[in-house]
Structures are given as structure tokens and as C-alpha cells.
Amino acid sequence: MPHIWGVRTTWRTVGDGEFFCPGCGGDRSYLRRIGRHRFALLGIPLLPRGTAGTVVECAACRTCFRTDVLGHPTTTHFSAMLRDAVHTVALAVLAAGKEGIDGSGTALTIELHEVLDPLAPHLAPAGSEDILLQGARIALADGPYTPSEHQTLAAVGRALLLSHEDTERLLAIAARTPS
């Protein structure tokens, strides 16, 4: 027997876009939806009874998520962030290897943070370590670390949220590894 009265939630779409869906594990389209609870009579929503909040609904799997899911980059965006990070670290280490670049140290640190800060929270520890080790291998290509190269790699470690101890351990490992 159908319910004569009750509370139903009605949804209204207020936006859309692309996100990484944790439900189906890929870049998907989404609908941003706002829900309202309504008193229903004979299945027809009539009187407002408050809000149900805002959700993000995956267009593929139809799973609903809290809106903070939009803070995670799509795989396409993550790939671009990763490419930019590796490129910036390589350029910073190469620039640090040149003698007489005293005035550009602060600019390099700022650029490293601009590129690495948005990426670091989304990297697994092994990913952060790999970016640092790639920079270390570049610095070691022409001999031991110069003080400027070491300082730049320490800044890379900080921007990647690695502890000072982990950064120094990784730099020592790279220095001991034959090329």
C-alpha cells in the first residue's frame, strides 16, 4: 500500500563539470545538486521542510559525494601538475649548479613552492621522494652537490612536505648510488 504522506527530497542541479570520481575511479562528469526536504502528500512534494545540503553526483555511477571531492585534481590535471613539478625541479637544480646566481635563489624557492605546493598533498610519499631523487640525480651529474644545489634540493624537500631528515637521507642515498 503506498504511503499517503511523508517527507521526500527534491534535487535541483546548480552546476556541472569534471572531477575524479572515487566511486568509479576515473575522470567523470558531475552534477552539483542542492536538495530540499519537502512534506509530501500522496507522493507529491508540497511544503518545504529544510535543506538536505549540496552533493556532487557522478554522471556515470550516480554515486553522490560531499563537495570536498572537487578539491582533488582530475587525472588529467594531476598529470599536468606532475609534469610541471618535474620540469621546475630540473630547472631549479640546473640553475643552482651555475656559479654566481646569488640573486635568483629566492625567486627559485618561490617558483618551486608555486608549483609544488598544490601537488604535494596529492602525492604518495614515494612520489614525493621520486621527484626529489630525480632532482638529486641531475645535481650529481657533474659531481658532488654544490652548496647551492643542496640548498635548492632542501627547498624541494620542504615544498614536497618531506621532513628534513627524510630529505637528507634521500640526498645521501642518491650521492652513494653510482650513475
Coordinates of N, CA and C in Angstrom, one line a residue:
M1 N 0.9 -1.2 0.0 CA 0.0 0.0 0.0 C 0.9 1.2 0.0
P2 N 0.7 2.2 -0.9 CA 1.5 3.4 -1.0 C 1.3 4.3 0.2
H3 N 2.4 5.0 0.6 CA 2.3 6.0 1.7 C 1.4 7.2 1.3
I4 N 0.6 7.6 2.2 CA -0.3 8.7 1.9 C 0.5 10.0 2.2
W5 N 1.3 10.0 3.2 CA 2.1 11.2 3.5 C 3.5 10.8 3.9
G6 N 4.5 11.8 3.9 CA 5.8 11.5 4.2 C 6.7 12.7 3.9
V7 N 8.0 12.5 4.0 CA 9.0 13.5 3.6 C 9.8 13.0 2.4
R8 N 9.9 13.8 1.3 CA 10.7 13.5 0.2 C 11.8 14.5 0.0
T9 N 12.8 14.1 -0.7 CA 13.9 15.1 -1.0 C 13.8 15.4 -2.5
T10 N 13.8 16.6 -2.8 CA 13.8 17.0 -4.2 C 15.2 17.6 -4.5
W11 N 15.7 17.4 -5.7 CA 17.1 17.8 -6.0 C 17.0 18.8 -7.2
R12 N 17.8 19.8 -7.1 CA 17.9 20.8 -8.2 C 19.4 20.9 -8.6
T13 N 19.7 20.8 -9.9 CA 21.0 20.9 -10.4 C 21.4 22.3 -10.5
V14 N 22.6 22.7 -9.9 CA 23.1 24.1 -9.9 C 24.4 24.2 -10.6
G15 N 25.0 23.2 -11.1 CA 26.2 23.3 -11.8 C 26.7 21.9 -12.2
D16 N 27.7 21.9 -13.0 CA 28.3 20.7 -13.5 C 29.8 20.9 -13.8
G17 N 30.5 19.8 -14.2 CA 31.9 19.9 -14.5 C 32.5 18.5 -14.6
E18 N 33.8 18.5 -14.4 CA 34.5 17.2 -14.5 C 35.3 17.1 -13.2
F19 N 35.3 15.9 -12.6 CA 36.1 15.6 -11.4 C 36.6 14.2 -11.4
F20 N 37.4 13.8 -10.5 CA 37.9 12.5 -10.3 C 36.9 11.8 -9.4
C21 N 36.2 10.8 -9.9 CA 35.2 10.1 -9.1 C 35.9 9.0 -8.3
P22 N 35.8 9.0 -7.0 CA 36.4 8.0 -6.2 C 35.5 6.7 -6.3
G23 N 34.3 6.8 -6.7 CA 33.4 5.6 -6.8 C 33.8 4.7 -8.0
C24 N 34.0 5.4 -9.2 CA 34.3 4.5 -10.3 C 35.7 4.7 -10.8
G25 N 36.5 5.6 -10.1 CA 37.9 5.6 -10.3 C 38.4 6.2 -11.5
G26 N 37.8 7.3 -12.0 CA 38.3 7.9 -13.2 C 37.8 9.4 -13.3
D27 N 38.2 10.1 -14.3 CA 37.7 11.4 -14.6 C 36.3 11.3 -15.2
R28 N 35.3 11.9 -14.5 CA 33.9 11.8 -14.9 C 33.3 13.2 -14.9
S29 N 32.1 13.3 -15.6 CA 31.3 14.4 -15.5 C 30.5 14.3 -14.2
Y30 N 30.2 15.5 -13.6 CA 29.4 15.5 -12.4 C 28.3 16.6 -12.5
L31 N 27.3 16.4 -11.6 CA 26.3 17.4 -11.4 C 26.3 17.8 -10.0
R32 N 26.4 19.1 -9.8 CA 26.3 19.7 -8.4 C 24.9 19.9 -8.1
R33 N 24.4 19.3 -7.0 CA 22.9 19.3 -6.8 C 22.6 19.8 -5.3
I34 N 21.6 20.6 -5.2 CA 21.1 21.0 -3.9 C 19.8 20.3 -3.6
G35 N 19.7 19.8 -2.4 CA 18.5 19.1 -2.0 C 17.7 19.8 -1.0
R36 N 16.4 19.6 -1.1 CA 15.4 20.2 -0.1 C 14.4 19.1 0.3
H37 N 14.3 19.0 1.6 CA 13.3 18.1 2.1 C 11.9 18.8 2.0
R38 N 10.9 18.0 1.6 CA 9.6 18.6 1.5 C 8.6 17.6 2.0
F39 N 7.6 18.1 2.7 CA 6.4 17.3 3.1 C 5.7 16.9 1.9
A40 N 5.4 15.6 1.7 CA 4.7 15.1 0.6 C 3.3 14.4 0.9
L41 N 2.4 14.7 0.1 CA 1.0 14.1 0.3 C 0.7 13.4 -1.0
L42 N 0.4 12.1 -0.8 CA 0.2 11.2 -2.0 C 1.3 11.2 -3.0
G43 N 2.6 11.3 -2.4 CA 3.8 11.3 -3.3 C 4.1 12.6 -3.9
I44 N 3.3 13.6 -3.7 CA 3.6 14.9 -4.3 C 4.2 15.8 -3.3
P45 N 5.5 16.3 -3.5 CA 6.1 17.2 -2.6 C 5.4 18.5 -2.5
L46 N 5.0 19.0 -1.3 CA 4.3 20.2 -1.1 C 5.0 21.3 -0.3
L47 N 5.2 21.0 1.0 CA 5.7 22.0 1.9 C 7.2 21.8 2.2
P48 N 8.0 22.9 2.1 CA 9.4 22.8 2.4 C 9.6 22.4 3.9
R49 N 10.6 21.5 4.1 CA 10.9 21.0 5.5 C 12.4 21.2 5.8
G50 N 13.1 22.0 5.0 CA 14.6 22.2 5.3 C 15.4 21.8 4.1
T51 N 16.7 22.0 4.3 CA 17.6 21.6 3.2 C 18.3 20.3 3.5
A52 N 18.7 19.6 2.4 CA 19.4 18.4 2.5 C 20.9 18.6 2.2
G53 N 21.2 19.8 1.9 CA 22.6 20.1 1.6 C 23.0 20.0 0.1
T54 N 24.2 20.1 -0.2 CA 24.7 20.1 -1.6 C 25.6 18.8 -1.7
V55 N 25.4 18.2 -2.9 CA 26.2 17.0 -3.2 C 26.7 17.1 -4.6
V56 N 27.7 16.3 -4.9 CA 28.3 16.1 -6.2 C 27.9 14.7 -6.6
E57 N 27.2 14.6 -7.7 CA 26.7 13.3 -8.2 C 27.5 12.9 -9.5
C58 N 28.1 11.8 -9.5 CA 28.8 11.3 -10.7 C 27.8 11.0 -11.8
A59 N 28.0 11.5 -13.0 CA 27.1 11.2 -14.1 C 27.2 9.7 -14.5
A60 N 28.3 9.1 -14.2 CA 28.5 7.7 -14.7 C 27.9 6.7 -13.7
C61 N 28.4 6.7 -12.5 CA 27.9 5.7 -11.5 C 26.8 6.2 -10.6
R62 N 26.4 7.5 -10.7 CA 25.3 8.0 -9.9 C 25.5 8.1 -8.4
T63 N 26.8 7.9 -8.0 CA 27.1 8.0 -6.6 C 27.2 9.4 -6.2
C64 N 26.7 9.8 -5.0 CA 26.8 11.2 -4.5 C 27.9 11.3 -3.5
F65 N 28.6 12.4 -3.5 CA 29.7 12.7 -2.7 C 29.6 14.1 -2.1
R66 N 30.3 14.3 -1.0 CA 30.3 15.6 -0.4 C 31.1 16.5 -1.4
T67 N 30.9 17.8 -1.3 CA 31.5 18.7 -2.3 C 33.0 18.8 -2.1
D68 N 33.6 18.4 -1.0 CA 35.1 18.4 -0.9 C 35.8 17.5 -1.9
V69 N 35.0 16.6 -2.5 CA 35.6 15.7 -3.5 C 36.1 16.5 -4.7
L70 N 35.6 17.7 -4.9 CA 36.0 18.6 -6.0 C 37.4 19.2 -5.8
G71 N 37.9 19.1 -4.5 CA 39.3 19.6 -4.2 C 40.4 18.6 -4.7
H72 N 40.0 17.5 -5.2 CA 41.0 16.5 -5.7 C 41.2 16.7 -7.2
P73 N 42.4 16.8 -7.7 CA 42.6 17.0 -9.2 C 42.1 15.8 -10.0
T74 N 41.7 16.1 -11.2 CA 41.4 15.0 -12.2 C 42.7 14.4 -12.6
T75 N 42.7 13.2 -13.2 CA 43.9 12.6 -13.6 C 44.6 13.5 -14.6
T76 N 43.9 14.1 -15.5 CA 44.5 15.0 -16.5 C 45.2 16.1 -15.8
H77 N 44.5 16.8 -14.9 CA 45.2 17.9 -14.2 C 46.3 17.5 -13.3
F78 N 46.2 16.3 -12.7 CA 47.3 15.8 -11.9 C 48.5 15.5 -12.7
S79 N 48.3 14.9 -13.9 CA 49.4 14.6 -14.8 C 50.1 15.9 -15.2
A80 N 49.4 17.0 -15.5 CA 50.0 18.3 -15.9 C 50.7 18.9 -14.7
M81 N 50.2 18.8 -13.5 CA 50.9 19.3 -12.3 C 52.2 18.5 -12.0
L82 N 52.1 17.2 -12.2 CA 53.3 16.4 -12.1 C 54.4 16.7 -13.1
R83 N 54.0 16.9 -14.3 CA 55.0 17.3 -15.4 C 55.6 18.6 -15.1
D84 N 54.8 19.6 -14.7 CA 55.3 20.9 -14.3 C 56.3 20.9 -13.1
A85 N 56.0 20.0 -12.2 CA 56.8 19.9 -11.0 C 58.2 19.3 -11.3
V86 N 58.2 18.3 -12.1 CA 59.5 17.6 -12.5 C 60.3 18.6 -13.4
H87 N 59.6 19.4 -14.3 CA 60.3 20.4 -15.1 C 60.9 21.5 -14.2
T88 N 60.1 22.0 -13.3 CA 60.6 23.1 -12.4 C 61.7 22.7 -11.5
V89 N 61.6 21.5 -11.0 CA 62.7 21.0 -10.1 C 64.0 20.8 -11.0
A90 N 63.9 20.3 -12.2 CA 65.1 20.2 -13.0 C 65.7 21.5 -13.3
L91 N 64.9 22.5 -13.7 CA 65.4 23.8 -14.0 C 66.0 24.5 -12.8
A92 N 65.4 24.3 -11.6 CA 65.9 24.9 -10.4 C 67.3 24.3 -10.0
V93 N 67.4 23.0 -10.2 CA 68.7 22.3 -9.8 C 69.8 22.8 -10.8
L94 N 69.4 22.8 -12.1 CA 70.4 23.2 -13.1 C 70.8 24.7 -12.9
A95 N 69.9 25.6 -12.6 CA 70.2 27.0 -12.3 C 71.1 27.1 -11.0
A96 N 70.8 26.2 -10.0 CA 71.6 26.3 -8.8 C 73.0 25.8 -9.0
G97 N 73.2 24.9 -10.0 CA 74.5 24.4 -10.3 C 75.4 25.4 -11.0
K98 N 74.9 26.5 -11.5 CA 75.7 27.5 -12.1 C 76.3 28.4 -11.0
E99 N 77.5 28.9 -11.1 CA 78.0 29.7 -10.1 C 77.5 31.2 -10.4
G100 N 77.5 31.9 -9.3 CA 77.1 33.4 -9.4 C 75.7 33.6 -9.6
I101 N 74.8 32.8 -9.1 CA 73.3 33.0 -9.3 C 72.7 33.5 -7.9
D102 N 73.5 34.2 -7.1 CA 73.0 34.5 -5.8 C 71.7 35.2 -5.7
G103 N 71.4 36.1 -6.6 CA 70.2 36.9 -6.6 C 69.0 36.1 -7.0
S104 N 69.1 34.9 -7.6 CA 67.9 34.2 -8.1 C 67.5 33.1 -7.1
G105 N 68.2 32.9 -6.0 CA 67.8 31.8 -5.1 C 66.4 32.0 -4.5
T106 N 66.1 33.2 -4.1 CA 64.7 33.4 -3.5 C 63.7 33.2 -4.6
A107 N 63.9 33.7 -5.8 CA 62.9 33.5 -6.9 C 62.7 32.0 -7.2
L108 N 63.8 31.2 -7.2 CA 63.7 29.8 -7.4 C 62.9 29.1 -6.3
T109 N 63.1 29.5 -5.1 CA 62.3 29.0 -4.0 C 60.8 29.3 -4.1
I110 N 60.6 30.5 -4.5 CA 59.2 30.9 -4.7 C 58.5 30.1 -5.8
E111 N 59.2 30.0 -6.9 CA 58.7 29.2 -8.1 C 58.5 27.8 -7.7
L112 N 59.4 27.2 -6.9 CA 59.3 25.8 -6.5 C 58.0 25.6 -5.7
H113 N 57.8 26.6 -4.8 CA 56.6 26.5 -3.9 C 55.3 26.7 -4.7
E114 N 55.3 27.6 -5.7 CA 54.1 27.8 -6.5 C 53.7 26.6 -7.3
V115 N 54.7 25.8 -7.7 CA 54.4 24.6 -8.5 C 54.2 23.4 -7.6
L116 N 55.0 23.2 -6.5 CA 54.9 22.0 -5.7 C 53.9 22.0 -4.6
D117 N 53.6 23.2 -4.1 CA 52.6 23.3 -3.0 C 51.2 22.7 -3.4
P118 N 50.6 23.0 -4.6 CA 49.4 22.4 -4.9 C 49.4 20.9 -5.2
L119 N 50.6 20.4 -5.6 CA 50.8 19.0 -5.9 C 51.0 18.1 -4.7
A120 N 51.8 18.6 -3.7 CA 52.3 17.8 -2.6 C 51.3 17.1 -1.8
P121 N 50.1 17.7 -1.5 CA 49.1 17.0 -0.7 C 48.5 15.8 -1.4
H122 N 48.7 15.7 -2.7 CA 48.0 14.6 -3.5 C 49.0 13.5 -3.9
L123 N 50.3 13.7 -3.5 CA 51.3 12.7 -3.8 C 51.5 11.7 -2.7
A124 N 51.7 10.5 -3.0 CA 52.1 9.4 -2.0 C 53.5 9.7 -1.6
P125 N 53.9 9.3 -0.4 CA 55.3 9.6 0.0 C 56.3 9.1 -1.1
A126 N 56.1 8.0 -1.7 CA 57.1 7.5 -2.7 C 57.1 8.5 -3.9
G127 N 56.0 9.1 -4.3 CA 56.0 10.1 -5.4 C 56.8 11.3 -5.0
S128 N 56.7 11.8 -3.8 CA 57.5 13.0 -3.4 C 59.0 12.6 -3.4
E129 N 59.3 11.4 -2.8 CA 60.7 11.0 -2.8 C 61.3 10.9 -4.2
D130 N 60.5 10.4 -5.2 CA 61.0 10.2 -6.5 C 61.3 11.5 -7.2
I131 N 60.4 12.5 -7.0 CA 60.7 13.9 -7.6 C 62.0 14.4 -7.0
L132 N 62.2 14.3 -5.7 CA 63.4 14.8 -5.0 C 64.6 14.0 -5.6
L133 N 64.5 12.7 -5.7 CA 65.6 11.9 -6.2 C 66.0 12.2 -7.7
Q134 N 65.0 12.5 -8.5 CA 65.2 13.0 -9.9 C 66.1 14.3 -9.9
G135 N 65.7 15.2 -9.0 CA 66.5 16.4 -8.9 C 67.9 16.2 -8.4
A136 N 68.0 15.2 -7.4 CA 69.3 14.9 -6.9 C 70.2 14.3 -8.0
R137 N 69.7 13.4 -8.8 CA 70.5 12.8 -9.9 C 70.9 13.9 -10.9
I138 N 70.1 14.9 -11.2 CA 70.5 15.9 -12.1 C 71.7 16.7 -11.4
A139 N 71.5 17.0 -10.1 CA 72.6 17.8 -9.4 C 73.9 17.0 -9.4
L140 N 73.8 15.7 -9.3 CA 75.0 14.9 -9.2 C 75.7 14.6 -10.5
A141 N 75.0 15.0 -11.6 CA 75.6 14.6 -12.9 C 76.9 15.2 -13.2
D142 N 77.2 16.3 -12.6 CA 78.5 17.0 -12.8 C 79.5 16.9 -11.6
G143 N 79.2 16.0 -10.7 CA 80.0 15.9 -9.5 C 79.1 16.0 -8.2
P144 N 79.8 16.1 -7.0 CA 79.1 16.3 -5.8 C 78.2 17.5 -5.7
Y145 N 77.2 17.5 -4.8 CA 76.3 18.7 -4.7 C 77.2 19.9 -4.4
T146 N 76.8 21.0 -5.0 CA 77.4 22.3 -4.6 C 76.5 22.8 -3.5
P147 N 77.0 23.7 -2.7 CA 76.1 24.3 -1.6 C 74.8 24.8 -2.1
S148 N 74.8 25.4 -3.3 CA 73.6 26.0 -3.9 C 72.6 24.9 -4.3
E149 N 73.2 23.8 -4.9 CA 72.3 22.7 -5.3 C 71.7 22.0 -4.1
H150 N 72.5 21.8 -3.0 CA 72.0 21.2 -1.8 C 70.9 22.1 -1.2
Q151 N 71.1 23.4 -1.2 CA 70.1 24.3 -0.7 C 68.8 24.2 -1.5
T152 N 68.9 24.1 -2.8 CA 67.7 24.0 -3.7 C 67.0 22.7 -3.5
L153 N 67.8 21.6 -3.3 CA 67.1 20.3 -3.1 C 66.4 20.3 -1.7
A154 N 67.0 21.0 -0.7 CA 66.4 21.0 0.6 C 65.0 21.8 0.5
A155 N 65.0 22.9 -0.4 CA 63.8 23.6 -0.6 C 62.8 22.7 -1.3
V156 N 63.2 21.9 -2.2 CA 62.3 20.9 -2.9 C 61.7 20.0 -1.9
G157 N 62.5 19.4 -1.0 CA 62.0 18.5 0.0 C 61.0 19.2 0.9
R158 N 61.3 20.4 1.3 CA 60.3 21.1 2.2 C 59.0 21.4 1.4
A159 N 59.1 21.8 0.1 CA 57.8 22.0 -0.7 C 57.1 20.7 -0.9
L160 N 57.7 19.6 -0.9 CA 57.1 18.3 -1.1 C 56.6 17.7 0.2
L161 N 56.7 18.5 1.3 CA 56.3 18.1 2.6 C 57.1 16.9 3.2
L162 N 58.4 16.8 2.8 CA 59.3 15.8 3.3 C 60.0 16.4 4.5
S163 N 60.2 15.6 5.5 CA 60.9 16.1 6.7 C 62.4 16.3 6.3
H164 N 63.0 17.1 7.1 CA 64.4 17.4 6.9 C 65.3 16.1 6.9
E165 N 64.9 15.3 7.9 CA 65.7 14.0 8.0 C 65.5 13.1 6.7
D166 N 64.2 13.0 6.2 CA 64.0 12.2 5.0 C 64.7 12.8 3.8
T167 N 64.7 14.2 3.7 CA 65.3 14.8 2.6 C 66.8 14.5 2.6
E168 N 67.5 14.7 3.8 CA 68.9 14.4 3.9 C 69.2 13.0 3.6
R169 N 68.4 12.1 4.1 CA 68.6 10.6 3.9 C 68.5 10.3 2.4
L170 N 67.6 10.9 1.7 CA 67.4 10.6 0.3 C 68.6 11.2 -0.5
L171 N 69.0 12.4 -0.1 CA 70.1 13.1 -0.8 C 71.4 12.2 -0.6
A172 N 71.6 11.7 0.5 CA 72.8 10.8 0.8 C 72.7 9.5 0.0
I173 N 71.5 8.9 -0.1 CA 71.3 7.7 -0.9 C 71.7 8.0 -2.3
A174 N 71.2 9.1 -2.9 CA 71.5 9.5 -4.3 C 72.9 9.7 -4.5
A175 N 73.6 10.3 -3.5 CA 75.0 10.6 -3.7 C 75.9 9.3 -3.6
R176 N 75.4 8.3 -2.9 CA 76.1 7.0 -2.9 C 75.8 6.0 -4.0
T177 N 74.7 6.3 -4.8 CA 74.3 5.5 -5.9 C 75.1 5.8 -7.1
P178 N 75.8 4.8 -7.7 CA 76.6 5.1 -8.9 C 75.6 5.4 -10.1
S179 N 76.1 6.4 -10.9 CA 75.3 6.8 -12.0 C 75.5 5.9 -13.2

